[in-house]
JSON list of C-alpha atoms in Angstrom, two decimals:
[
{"chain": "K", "resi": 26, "resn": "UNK", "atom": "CA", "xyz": [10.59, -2.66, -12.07]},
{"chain": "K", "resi": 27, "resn": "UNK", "atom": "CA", "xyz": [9.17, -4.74, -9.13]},
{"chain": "K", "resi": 28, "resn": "UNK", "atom": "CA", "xyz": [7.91, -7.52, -11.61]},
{"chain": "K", "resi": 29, "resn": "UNK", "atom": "CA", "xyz": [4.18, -7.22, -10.90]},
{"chain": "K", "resi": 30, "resn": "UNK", "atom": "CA", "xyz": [2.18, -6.53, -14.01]},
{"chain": "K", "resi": 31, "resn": "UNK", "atom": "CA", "xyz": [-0.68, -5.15, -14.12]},
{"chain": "K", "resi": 32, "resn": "UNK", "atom": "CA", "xyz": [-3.19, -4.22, -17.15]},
{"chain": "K", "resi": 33, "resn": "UNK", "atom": "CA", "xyz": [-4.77, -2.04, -18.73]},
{"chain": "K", "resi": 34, "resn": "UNK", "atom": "CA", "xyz": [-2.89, 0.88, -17.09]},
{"chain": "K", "resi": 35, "resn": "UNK", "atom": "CA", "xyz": [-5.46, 3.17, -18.35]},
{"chain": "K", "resi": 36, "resn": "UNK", "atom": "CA", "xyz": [-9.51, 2.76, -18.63]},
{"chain": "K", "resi": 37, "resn": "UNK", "atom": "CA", "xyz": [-12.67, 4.45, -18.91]},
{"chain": "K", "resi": 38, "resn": "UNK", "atom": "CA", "xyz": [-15.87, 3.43, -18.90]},
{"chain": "K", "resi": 39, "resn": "UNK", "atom": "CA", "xyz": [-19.17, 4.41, -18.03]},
{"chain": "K", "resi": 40, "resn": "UNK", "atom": "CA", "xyz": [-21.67, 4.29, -14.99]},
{"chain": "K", "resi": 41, "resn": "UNK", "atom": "CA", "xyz": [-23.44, 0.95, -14.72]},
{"chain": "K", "resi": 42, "resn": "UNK", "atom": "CA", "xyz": [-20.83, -0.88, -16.63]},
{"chain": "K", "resi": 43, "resn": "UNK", "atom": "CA", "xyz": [-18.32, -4.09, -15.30]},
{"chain": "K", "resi": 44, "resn": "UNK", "atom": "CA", "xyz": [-14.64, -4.13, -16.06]},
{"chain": "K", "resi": 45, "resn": "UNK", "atom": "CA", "xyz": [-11.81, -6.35, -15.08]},
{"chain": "K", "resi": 46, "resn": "UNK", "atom": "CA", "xyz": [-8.51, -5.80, -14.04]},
{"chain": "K", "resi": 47, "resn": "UNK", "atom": "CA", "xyz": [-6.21, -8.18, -14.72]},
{"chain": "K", "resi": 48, "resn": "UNK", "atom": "CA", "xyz": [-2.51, -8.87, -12.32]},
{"chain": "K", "resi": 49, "resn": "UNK", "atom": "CA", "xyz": [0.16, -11.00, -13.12]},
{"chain": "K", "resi": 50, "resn": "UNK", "atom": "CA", "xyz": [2.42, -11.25, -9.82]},
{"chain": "K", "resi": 51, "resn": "UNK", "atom": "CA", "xyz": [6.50, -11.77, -9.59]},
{"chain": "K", "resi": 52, "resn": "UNK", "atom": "CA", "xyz": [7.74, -15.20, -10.31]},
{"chain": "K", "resi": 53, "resn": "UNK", "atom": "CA", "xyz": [6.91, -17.36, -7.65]},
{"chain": "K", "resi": 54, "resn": "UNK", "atom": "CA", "xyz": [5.21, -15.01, -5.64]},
{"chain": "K", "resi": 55, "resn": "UNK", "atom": "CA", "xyz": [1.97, -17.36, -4.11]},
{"chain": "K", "resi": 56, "resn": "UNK", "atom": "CA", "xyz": [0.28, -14.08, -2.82]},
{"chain": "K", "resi": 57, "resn": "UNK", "atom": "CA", "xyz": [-1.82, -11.55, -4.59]},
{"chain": "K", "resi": 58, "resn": "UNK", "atom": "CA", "xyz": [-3.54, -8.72, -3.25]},
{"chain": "K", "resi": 59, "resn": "UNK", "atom": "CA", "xyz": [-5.97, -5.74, -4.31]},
{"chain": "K", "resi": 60, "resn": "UNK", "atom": "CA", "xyz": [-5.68, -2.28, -2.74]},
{"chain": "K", "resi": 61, "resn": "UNK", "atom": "CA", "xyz": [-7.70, 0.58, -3.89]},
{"chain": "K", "resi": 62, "resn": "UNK", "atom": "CA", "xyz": [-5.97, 4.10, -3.90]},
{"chain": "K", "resi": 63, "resn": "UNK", "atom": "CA", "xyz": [-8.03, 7.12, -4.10]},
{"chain": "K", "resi": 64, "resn": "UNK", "atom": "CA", "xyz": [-7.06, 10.61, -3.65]},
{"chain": "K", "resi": 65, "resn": "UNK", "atom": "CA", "xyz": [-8.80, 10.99, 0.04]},
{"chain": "K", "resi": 66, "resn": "UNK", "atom": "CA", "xyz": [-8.37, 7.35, 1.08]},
{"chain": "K", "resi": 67, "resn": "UNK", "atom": "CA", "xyz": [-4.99, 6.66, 0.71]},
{"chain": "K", "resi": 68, "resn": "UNK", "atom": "CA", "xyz": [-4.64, 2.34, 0.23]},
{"chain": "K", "resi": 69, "resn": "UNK", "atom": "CA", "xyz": [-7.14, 0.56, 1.17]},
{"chain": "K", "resi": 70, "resn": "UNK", "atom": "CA", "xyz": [-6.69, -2.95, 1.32]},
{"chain": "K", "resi": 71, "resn": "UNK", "atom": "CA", "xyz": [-9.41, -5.35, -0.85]},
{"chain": "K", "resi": 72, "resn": "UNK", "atom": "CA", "xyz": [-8.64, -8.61, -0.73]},
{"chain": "K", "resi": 73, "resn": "UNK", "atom": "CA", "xyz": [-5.82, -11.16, -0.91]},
{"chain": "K", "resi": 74, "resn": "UNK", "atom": "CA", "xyz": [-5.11, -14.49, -2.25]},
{"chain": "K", "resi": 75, "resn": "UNK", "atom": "CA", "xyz": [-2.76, -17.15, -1.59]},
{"chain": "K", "resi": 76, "resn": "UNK", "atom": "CA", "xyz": [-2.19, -19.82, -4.07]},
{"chain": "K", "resi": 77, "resn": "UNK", "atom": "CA", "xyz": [-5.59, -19.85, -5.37]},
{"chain": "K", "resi": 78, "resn": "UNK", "atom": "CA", "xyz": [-7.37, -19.38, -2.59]},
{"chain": "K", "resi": 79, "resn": "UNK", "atom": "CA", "xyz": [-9.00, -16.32, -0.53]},
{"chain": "K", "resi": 80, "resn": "UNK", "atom": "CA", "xyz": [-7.21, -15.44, 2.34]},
{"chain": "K", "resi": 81, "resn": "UNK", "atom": "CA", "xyz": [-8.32, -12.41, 3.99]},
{"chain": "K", "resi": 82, "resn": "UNK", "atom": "CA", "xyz": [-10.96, -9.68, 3.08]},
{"chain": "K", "resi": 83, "resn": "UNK", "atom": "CA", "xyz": [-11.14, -5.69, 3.36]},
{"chain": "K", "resi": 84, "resn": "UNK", "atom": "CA", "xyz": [-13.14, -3.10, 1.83]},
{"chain": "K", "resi": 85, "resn": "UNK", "atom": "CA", "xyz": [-14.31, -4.71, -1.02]},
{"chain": "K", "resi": 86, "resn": "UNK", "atom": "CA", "xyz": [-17.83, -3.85, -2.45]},
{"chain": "K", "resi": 87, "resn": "UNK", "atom": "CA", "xyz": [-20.07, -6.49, -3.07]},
{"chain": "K", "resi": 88, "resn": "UNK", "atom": "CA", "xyz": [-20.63, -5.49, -6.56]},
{"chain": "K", "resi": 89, "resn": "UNK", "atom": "CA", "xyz": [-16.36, -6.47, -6.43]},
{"chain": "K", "resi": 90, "resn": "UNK", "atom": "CA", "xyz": [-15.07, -9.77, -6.76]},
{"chain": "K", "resi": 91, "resn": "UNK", "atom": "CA", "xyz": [-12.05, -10.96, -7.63]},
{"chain": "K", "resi": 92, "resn": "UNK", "atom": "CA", "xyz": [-10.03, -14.85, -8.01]},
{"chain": "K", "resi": 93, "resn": "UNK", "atom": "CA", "xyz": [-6.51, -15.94, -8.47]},
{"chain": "K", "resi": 94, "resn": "UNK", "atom": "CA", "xyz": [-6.23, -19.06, -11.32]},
{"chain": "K", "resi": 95, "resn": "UNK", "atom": "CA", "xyz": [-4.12, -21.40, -11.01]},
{"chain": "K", "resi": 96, "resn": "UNK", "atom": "CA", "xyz": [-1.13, -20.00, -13.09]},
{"chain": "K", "resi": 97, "resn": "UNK", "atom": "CA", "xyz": [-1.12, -17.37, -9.89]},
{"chain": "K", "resi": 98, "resn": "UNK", "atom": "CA", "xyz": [-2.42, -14.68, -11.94]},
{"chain": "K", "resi": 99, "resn": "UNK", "atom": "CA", "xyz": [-5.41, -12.42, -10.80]},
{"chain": "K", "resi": 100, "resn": "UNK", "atom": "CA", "xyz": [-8.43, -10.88, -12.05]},
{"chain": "K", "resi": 101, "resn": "UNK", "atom": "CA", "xyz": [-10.37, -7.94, -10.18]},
{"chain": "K", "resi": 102, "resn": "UNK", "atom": "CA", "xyz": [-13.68, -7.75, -11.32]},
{"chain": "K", "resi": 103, "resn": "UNK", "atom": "CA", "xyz": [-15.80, -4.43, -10.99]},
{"chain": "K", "resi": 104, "resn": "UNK", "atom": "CA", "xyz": [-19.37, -4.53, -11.67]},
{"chain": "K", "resi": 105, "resn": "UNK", "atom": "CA", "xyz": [-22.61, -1.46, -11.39]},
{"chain": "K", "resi": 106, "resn": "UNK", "atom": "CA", "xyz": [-19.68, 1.22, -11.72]},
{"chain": "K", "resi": 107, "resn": "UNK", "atom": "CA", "xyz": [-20.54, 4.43, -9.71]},
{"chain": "K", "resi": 108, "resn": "UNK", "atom": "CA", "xyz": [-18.50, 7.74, -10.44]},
{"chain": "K", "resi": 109, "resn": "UNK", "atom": "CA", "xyz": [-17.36, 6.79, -6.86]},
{"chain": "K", "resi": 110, "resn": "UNK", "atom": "CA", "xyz": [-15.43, 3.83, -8.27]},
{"chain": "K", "resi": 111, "resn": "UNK", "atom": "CA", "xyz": [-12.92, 6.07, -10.11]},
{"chain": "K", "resi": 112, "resn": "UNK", "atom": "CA", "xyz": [-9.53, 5.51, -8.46]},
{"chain": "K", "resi": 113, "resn": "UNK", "atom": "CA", "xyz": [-6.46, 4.00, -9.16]},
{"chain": "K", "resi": 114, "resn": "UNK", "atom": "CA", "xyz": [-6.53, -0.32, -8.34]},
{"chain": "K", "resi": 115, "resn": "UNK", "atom": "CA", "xyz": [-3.09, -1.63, -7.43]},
{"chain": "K", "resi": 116, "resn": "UNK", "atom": "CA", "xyz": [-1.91, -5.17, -6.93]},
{"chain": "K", "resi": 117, "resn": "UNK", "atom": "CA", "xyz": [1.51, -6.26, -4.86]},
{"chain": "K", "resi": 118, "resn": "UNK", "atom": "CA", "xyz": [2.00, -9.70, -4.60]},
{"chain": "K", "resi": 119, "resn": "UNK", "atom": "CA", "xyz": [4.26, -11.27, -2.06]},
{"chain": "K", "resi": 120, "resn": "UNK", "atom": "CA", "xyz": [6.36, -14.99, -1.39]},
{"chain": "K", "resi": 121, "resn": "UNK", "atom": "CA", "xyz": [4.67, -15.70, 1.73]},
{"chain": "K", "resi": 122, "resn": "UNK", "atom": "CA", "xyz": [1.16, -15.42, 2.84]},
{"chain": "K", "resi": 123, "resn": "UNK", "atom": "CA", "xyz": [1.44, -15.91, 6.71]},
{"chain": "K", "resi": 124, "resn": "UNK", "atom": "CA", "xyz": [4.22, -13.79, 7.62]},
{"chain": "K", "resi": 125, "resn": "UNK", "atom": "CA", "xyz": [4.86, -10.16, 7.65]},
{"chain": "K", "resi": 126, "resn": "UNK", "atom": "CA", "xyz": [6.92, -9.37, 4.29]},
{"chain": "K", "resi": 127, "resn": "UNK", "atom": "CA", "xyz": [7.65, -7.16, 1.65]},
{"chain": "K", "resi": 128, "resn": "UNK", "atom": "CA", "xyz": [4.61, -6.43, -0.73]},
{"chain": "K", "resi": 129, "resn": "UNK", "atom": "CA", "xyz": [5.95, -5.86, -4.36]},
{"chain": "K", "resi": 130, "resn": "UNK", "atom": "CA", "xyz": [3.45, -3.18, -6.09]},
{"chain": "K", "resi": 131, "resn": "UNK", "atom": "CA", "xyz": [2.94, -2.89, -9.77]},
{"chain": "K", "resi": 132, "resn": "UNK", "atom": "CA", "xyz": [2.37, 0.47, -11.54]},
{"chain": "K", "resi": 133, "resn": "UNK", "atom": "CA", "xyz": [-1.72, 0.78, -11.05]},
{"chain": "K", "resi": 134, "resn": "UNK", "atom": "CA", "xyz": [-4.60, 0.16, -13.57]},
{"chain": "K", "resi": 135, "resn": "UNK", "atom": "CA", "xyz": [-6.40, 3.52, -13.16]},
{"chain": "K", "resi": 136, "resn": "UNK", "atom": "CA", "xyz": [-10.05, 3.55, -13.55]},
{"chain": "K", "resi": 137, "resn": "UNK", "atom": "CA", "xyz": [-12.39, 6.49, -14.84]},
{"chain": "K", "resi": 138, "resn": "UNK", "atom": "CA", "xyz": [-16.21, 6.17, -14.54]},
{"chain": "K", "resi": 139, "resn": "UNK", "atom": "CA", "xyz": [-17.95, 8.63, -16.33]},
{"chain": "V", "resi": 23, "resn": "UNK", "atom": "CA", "xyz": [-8.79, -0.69, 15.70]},
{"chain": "V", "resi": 24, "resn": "UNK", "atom": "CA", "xyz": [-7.39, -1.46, 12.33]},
{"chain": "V", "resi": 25, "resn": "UNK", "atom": "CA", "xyz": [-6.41, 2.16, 11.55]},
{"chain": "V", "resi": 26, "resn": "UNK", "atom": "CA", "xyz": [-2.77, 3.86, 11.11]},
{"chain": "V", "resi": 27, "resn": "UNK", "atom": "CA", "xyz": [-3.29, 7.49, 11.43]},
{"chain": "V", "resi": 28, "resn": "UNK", "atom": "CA", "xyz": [-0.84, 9.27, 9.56]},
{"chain": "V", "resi": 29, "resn": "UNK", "atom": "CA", "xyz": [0.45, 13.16, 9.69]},
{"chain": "V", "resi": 30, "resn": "UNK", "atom": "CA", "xyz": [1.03, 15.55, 7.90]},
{"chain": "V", "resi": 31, "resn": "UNK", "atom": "CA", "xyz": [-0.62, 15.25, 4.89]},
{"chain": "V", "resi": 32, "resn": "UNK", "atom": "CA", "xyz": [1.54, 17.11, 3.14]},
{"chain": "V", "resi": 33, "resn": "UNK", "atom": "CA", "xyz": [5.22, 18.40, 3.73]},
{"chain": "V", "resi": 34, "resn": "UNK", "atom": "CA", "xyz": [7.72, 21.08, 2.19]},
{"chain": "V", "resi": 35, "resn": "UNK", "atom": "CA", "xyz": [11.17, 20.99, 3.35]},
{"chain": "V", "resi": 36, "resn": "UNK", "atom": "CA", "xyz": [14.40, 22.37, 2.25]},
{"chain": "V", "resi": 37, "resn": "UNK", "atom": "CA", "xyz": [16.89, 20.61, 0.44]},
{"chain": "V", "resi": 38, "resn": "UNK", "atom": "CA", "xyz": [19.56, 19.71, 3.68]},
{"chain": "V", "resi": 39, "resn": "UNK", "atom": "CA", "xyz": [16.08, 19.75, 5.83]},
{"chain": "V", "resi": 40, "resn": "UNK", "atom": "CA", "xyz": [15.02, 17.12, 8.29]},
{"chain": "V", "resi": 41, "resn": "UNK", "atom": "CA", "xyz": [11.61, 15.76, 7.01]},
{"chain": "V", "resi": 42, "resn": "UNK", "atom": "CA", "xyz": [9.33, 13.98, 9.78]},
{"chain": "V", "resi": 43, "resn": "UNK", "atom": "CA", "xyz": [6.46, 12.10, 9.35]},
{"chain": "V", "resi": 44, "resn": "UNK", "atom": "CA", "xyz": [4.31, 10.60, 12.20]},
{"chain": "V", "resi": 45, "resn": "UNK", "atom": "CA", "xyz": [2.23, 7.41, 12.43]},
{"chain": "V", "resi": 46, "resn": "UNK", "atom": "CA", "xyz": [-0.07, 6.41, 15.34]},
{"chain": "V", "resi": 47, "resn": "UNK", "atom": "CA", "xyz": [-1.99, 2.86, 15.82]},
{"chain": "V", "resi": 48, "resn": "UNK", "atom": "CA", "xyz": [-3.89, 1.64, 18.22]},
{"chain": "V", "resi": 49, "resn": "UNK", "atom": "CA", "xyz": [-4.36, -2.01, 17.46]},
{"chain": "V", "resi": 50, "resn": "UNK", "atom": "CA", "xyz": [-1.61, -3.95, 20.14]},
{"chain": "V", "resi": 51, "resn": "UNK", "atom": "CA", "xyz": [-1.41, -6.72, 17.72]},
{"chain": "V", "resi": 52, "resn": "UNK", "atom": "CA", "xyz": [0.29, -5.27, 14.59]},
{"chain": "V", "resi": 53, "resn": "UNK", "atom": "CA", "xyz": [4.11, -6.48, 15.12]},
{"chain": "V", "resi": 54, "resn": "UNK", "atom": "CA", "xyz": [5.45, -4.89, 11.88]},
{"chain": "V", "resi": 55, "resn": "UNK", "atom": "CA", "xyz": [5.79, -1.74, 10.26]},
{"chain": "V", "resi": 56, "resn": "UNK", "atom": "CA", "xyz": [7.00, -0.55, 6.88]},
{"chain": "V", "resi": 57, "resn": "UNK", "atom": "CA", "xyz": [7.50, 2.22, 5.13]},
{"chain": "V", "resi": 58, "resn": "UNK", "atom": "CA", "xyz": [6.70, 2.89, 1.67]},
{"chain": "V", "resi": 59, "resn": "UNK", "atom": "CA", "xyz": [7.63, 5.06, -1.02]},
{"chain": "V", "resi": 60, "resn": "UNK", "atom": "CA", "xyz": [5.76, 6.20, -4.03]},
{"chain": "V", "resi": 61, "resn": "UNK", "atom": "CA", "xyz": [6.38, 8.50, -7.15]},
{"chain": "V", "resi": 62, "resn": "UNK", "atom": "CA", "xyz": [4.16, 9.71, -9.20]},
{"chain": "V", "resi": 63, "resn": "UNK", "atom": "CA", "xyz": [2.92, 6.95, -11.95]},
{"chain": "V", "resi": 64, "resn": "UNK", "atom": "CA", "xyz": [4.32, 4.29, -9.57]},
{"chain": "V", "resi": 65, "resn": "UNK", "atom": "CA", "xyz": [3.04, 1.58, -7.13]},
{"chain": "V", "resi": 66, "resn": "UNK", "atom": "CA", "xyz": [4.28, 1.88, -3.63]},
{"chain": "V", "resi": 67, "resn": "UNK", "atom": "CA", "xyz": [7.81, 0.36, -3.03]},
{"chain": "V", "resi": 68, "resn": "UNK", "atom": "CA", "xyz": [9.24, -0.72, 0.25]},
{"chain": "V", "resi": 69, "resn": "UNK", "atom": "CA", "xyz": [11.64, 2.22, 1.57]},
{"chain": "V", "resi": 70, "resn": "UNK", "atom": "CA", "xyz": [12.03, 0.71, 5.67]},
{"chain": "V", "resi": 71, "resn": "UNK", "atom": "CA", "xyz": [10.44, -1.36, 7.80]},
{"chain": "V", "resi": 72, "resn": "UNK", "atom": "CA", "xyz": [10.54, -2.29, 11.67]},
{"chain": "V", "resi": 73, "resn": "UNK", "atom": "CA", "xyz": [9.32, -4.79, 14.42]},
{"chain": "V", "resi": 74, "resn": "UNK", "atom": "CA", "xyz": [8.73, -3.48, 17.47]},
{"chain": "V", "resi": 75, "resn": "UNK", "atom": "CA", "xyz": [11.32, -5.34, 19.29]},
{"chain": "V", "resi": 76, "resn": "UNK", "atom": "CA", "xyz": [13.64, -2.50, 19.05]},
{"chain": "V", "resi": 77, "resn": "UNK", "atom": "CA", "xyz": [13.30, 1.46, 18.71]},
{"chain": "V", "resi": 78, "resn": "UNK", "atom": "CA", "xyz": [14.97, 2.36, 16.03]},
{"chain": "V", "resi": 79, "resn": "UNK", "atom": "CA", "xyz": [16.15, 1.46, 12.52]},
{"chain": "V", "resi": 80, "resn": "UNK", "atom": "CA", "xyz": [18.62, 3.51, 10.31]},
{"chain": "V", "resi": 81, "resn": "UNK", "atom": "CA", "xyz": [19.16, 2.72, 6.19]},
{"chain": "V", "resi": 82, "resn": "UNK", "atom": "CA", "xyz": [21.23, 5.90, 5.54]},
{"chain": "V", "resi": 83, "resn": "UNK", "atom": "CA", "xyz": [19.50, 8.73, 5.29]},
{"chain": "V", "resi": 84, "resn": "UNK", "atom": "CA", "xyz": [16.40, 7.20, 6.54]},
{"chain": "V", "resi": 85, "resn": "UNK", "atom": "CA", "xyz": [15.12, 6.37, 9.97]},
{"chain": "V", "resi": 86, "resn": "UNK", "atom": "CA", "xyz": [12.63, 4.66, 11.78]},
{"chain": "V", "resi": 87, "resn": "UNK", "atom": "CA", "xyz": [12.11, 5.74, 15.28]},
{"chain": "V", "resi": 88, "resn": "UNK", "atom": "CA", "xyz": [9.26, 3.53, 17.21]},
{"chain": "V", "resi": 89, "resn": "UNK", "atom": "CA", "xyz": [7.40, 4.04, 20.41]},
{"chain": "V", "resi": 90, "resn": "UNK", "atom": "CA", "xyz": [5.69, 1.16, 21.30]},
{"chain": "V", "resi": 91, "resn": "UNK", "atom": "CA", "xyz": [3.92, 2.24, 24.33]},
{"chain": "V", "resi": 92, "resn": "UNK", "atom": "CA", "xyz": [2.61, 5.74, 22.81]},
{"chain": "V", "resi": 93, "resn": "UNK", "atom": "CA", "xyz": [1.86, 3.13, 19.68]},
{"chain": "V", "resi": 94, "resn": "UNK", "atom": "CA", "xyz": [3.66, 5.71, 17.27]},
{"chain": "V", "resi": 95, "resn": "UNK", "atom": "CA", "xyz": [6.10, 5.82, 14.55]},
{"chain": "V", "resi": 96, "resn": "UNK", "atom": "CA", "xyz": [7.76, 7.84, 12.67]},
{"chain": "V", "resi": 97, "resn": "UNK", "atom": "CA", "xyz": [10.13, 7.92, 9.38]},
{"chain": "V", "resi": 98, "resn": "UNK", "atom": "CA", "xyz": [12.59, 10.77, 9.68]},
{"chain": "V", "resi": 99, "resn": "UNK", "atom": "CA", "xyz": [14.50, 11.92, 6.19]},
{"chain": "V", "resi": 100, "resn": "UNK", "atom": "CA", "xyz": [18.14, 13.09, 6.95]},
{"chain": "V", "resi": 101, "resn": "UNK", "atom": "CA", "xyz": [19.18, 15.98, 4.52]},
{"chain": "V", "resi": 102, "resn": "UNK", "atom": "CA", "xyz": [16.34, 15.57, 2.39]},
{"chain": "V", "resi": 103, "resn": "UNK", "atom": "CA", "xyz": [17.12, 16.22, -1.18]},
{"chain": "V", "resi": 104, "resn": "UNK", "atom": "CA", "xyz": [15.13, 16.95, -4.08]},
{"chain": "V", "resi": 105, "resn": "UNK", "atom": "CA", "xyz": [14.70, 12.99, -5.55]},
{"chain": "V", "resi": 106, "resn": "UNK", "atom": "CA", "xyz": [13.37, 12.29, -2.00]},
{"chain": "V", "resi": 107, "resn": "UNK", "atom": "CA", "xyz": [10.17, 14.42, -3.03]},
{"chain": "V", "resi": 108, "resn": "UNK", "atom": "CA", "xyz": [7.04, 11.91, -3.50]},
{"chain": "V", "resi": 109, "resn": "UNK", "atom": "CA", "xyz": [4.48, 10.38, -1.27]},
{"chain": "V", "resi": 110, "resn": "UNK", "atom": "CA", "xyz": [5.07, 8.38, 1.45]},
{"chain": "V", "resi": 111, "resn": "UNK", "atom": "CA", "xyz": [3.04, 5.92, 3.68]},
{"chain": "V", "resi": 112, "resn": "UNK", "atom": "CA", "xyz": [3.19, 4.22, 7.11]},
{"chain": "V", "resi": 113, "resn": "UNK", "atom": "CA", "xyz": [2.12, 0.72, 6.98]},
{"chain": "V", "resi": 114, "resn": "UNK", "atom": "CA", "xyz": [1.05, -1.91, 10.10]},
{"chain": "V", "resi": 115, "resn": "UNK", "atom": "CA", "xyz": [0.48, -6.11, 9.89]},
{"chain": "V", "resi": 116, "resn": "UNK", "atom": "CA", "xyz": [-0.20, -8.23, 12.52]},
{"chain": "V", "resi": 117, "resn": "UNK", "atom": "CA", "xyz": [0.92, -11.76, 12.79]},
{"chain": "V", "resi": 118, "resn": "UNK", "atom": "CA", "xyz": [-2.39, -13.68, 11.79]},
{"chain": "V", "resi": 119, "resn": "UNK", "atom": "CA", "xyz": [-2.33, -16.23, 8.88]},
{"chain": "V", "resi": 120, "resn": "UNK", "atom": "CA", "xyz": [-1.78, -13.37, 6.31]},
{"chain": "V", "resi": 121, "resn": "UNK", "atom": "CA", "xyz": [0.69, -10.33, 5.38]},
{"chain": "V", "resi": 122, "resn": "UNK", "atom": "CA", "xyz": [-1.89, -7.82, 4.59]},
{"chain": "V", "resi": 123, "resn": "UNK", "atom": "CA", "xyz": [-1.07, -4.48, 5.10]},
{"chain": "V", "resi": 124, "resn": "UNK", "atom": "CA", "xyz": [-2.77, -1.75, 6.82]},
{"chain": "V", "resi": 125, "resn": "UNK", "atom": "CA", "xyz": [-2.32, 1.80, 5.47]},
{"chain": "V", "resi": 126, "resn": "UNK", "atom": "CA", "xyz": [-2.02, 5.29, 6.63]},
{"chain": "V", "resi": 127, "resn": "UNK", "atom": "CA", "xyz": [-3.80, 8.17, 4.47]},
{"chain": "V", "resi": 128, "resn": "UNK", "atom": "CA", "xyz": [0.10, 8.89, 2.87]},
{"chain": "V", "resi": 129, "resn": "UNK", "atom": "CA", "xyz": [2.04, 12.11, 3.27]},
{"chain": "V", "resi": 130, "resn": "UNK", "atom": "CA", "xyz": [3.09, 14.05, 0.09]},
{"chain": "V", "resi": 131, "resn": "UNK", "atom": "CA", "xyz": [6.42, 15.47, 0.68]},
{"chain": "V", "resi": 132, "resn": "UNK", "atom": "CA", "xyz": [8.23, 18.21, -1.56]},
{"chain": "V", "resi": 133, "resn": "UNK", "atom": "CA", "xyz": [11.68, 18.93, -1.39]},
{"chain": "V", "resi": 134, "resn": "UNK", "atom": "CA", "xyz": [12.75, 22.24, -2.74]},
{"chain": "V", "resi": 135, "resn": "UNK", "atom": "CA", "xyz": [16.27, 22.44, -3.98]}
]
């Protein structure tokens, strides 16, 4: 168990609808960050937080936002779902946010658009 | 320049085997580089990770060999066994104000007892 947890594991929904994914990172971890993982695409990196605020962006759609509150935990927000949005959305959270470290992963909130 | 190229996609090896699994960057300013370990239903977990101030890394059956002026890695899997099957992913970060982590495509490796 790394201590990230992440909900709803499961979820389907349909084309043109917004969900949100919701993270809850380890105890004391300040960092938070989004990775999408799709079959042909391996991770790819979203965006990450530090302590409430943004600190670096990836791939994220702009119909994809996402914030960290100030208890630390995180909500990825997915809005106009395409089919193409299907995939599995992890977050890892980490202690520091400036130096290379160990990302801890939780178990994925996979995401069916039908 | 922010790509980790990662191969093979997927692997079969014998239980006792060698596996081998290459990584390639080309962006000079990534100074650290993990490996990572996933089953299936899991997130990614941390397996090994190196800087490239030295060549090579060993945690038991695993090592890290590094190459920094062909900019290529690669995790090698001493007598792979069975519980070793799952997928597997280079990973690169550079030193800038934040950890994130740059992923290769991921290598699905089966061990066959």
């Amino acid at each position: 168990d790394s201590g990230v947890t992440q909900t709803p594991k499961h979820l389907i929904t349909a084309t043109g609808q917004r969900v949100t994914l919701r993270c809850s990172p380890r105890s004391g971890d300040l960092s938070v960050y989004w990775y999408q993982q799709s079959l042909d695409q391996g991770l790819q990196f979203l965006i990450q937080y530090y302590n409430g605020e943004e600190r670096a962006k990836g791939n994220i759609l702009e119909r994809f936002s996402a914030q960290q509150f100030p208890d630390l935990h995180s909500e990825l927000n997915l809005s106009s779902l395409e089919l193409g949005d299907s995939a599995l959305y992890f977050c890892a959270s980490s202690a520091s946010g400036g130096a290379a470290g160990e990302l801890f992963f939780g178990e994925g909130s996979r995401l069916t658009v039908l | 320049q922010q790509q980790v190229k990662q191969s093979p996609q997927s692997l079969i090896v014998q239980k006792g085997g060698i596996s081998i699994i290459n990584c390639a960057y080309e962006n000079t300013a990534f100074d650290y580089f993990p490996w990572y370990q996933q089953f299936p239903g899991k997130g990614p977990a941390l397996l090994i990770a190196i800087r490239p101030d030295v060549s090579e890394k060993k945690e038991g059956r695993f090592t890290i060999s590094f190459n920094k002026s062909a900019k290529q890695f690669s995790l090698h899997i001493m007598d792979s066994q069975p519980g070793d099957s799952a997928t597997y992913f280079c990973a690169a970060s550079r030193p800038d104000n934040t950890d994130k982590l740059i992923f290769g495509t991921g290598t699905r490796l089966q061990v066959f007892p």
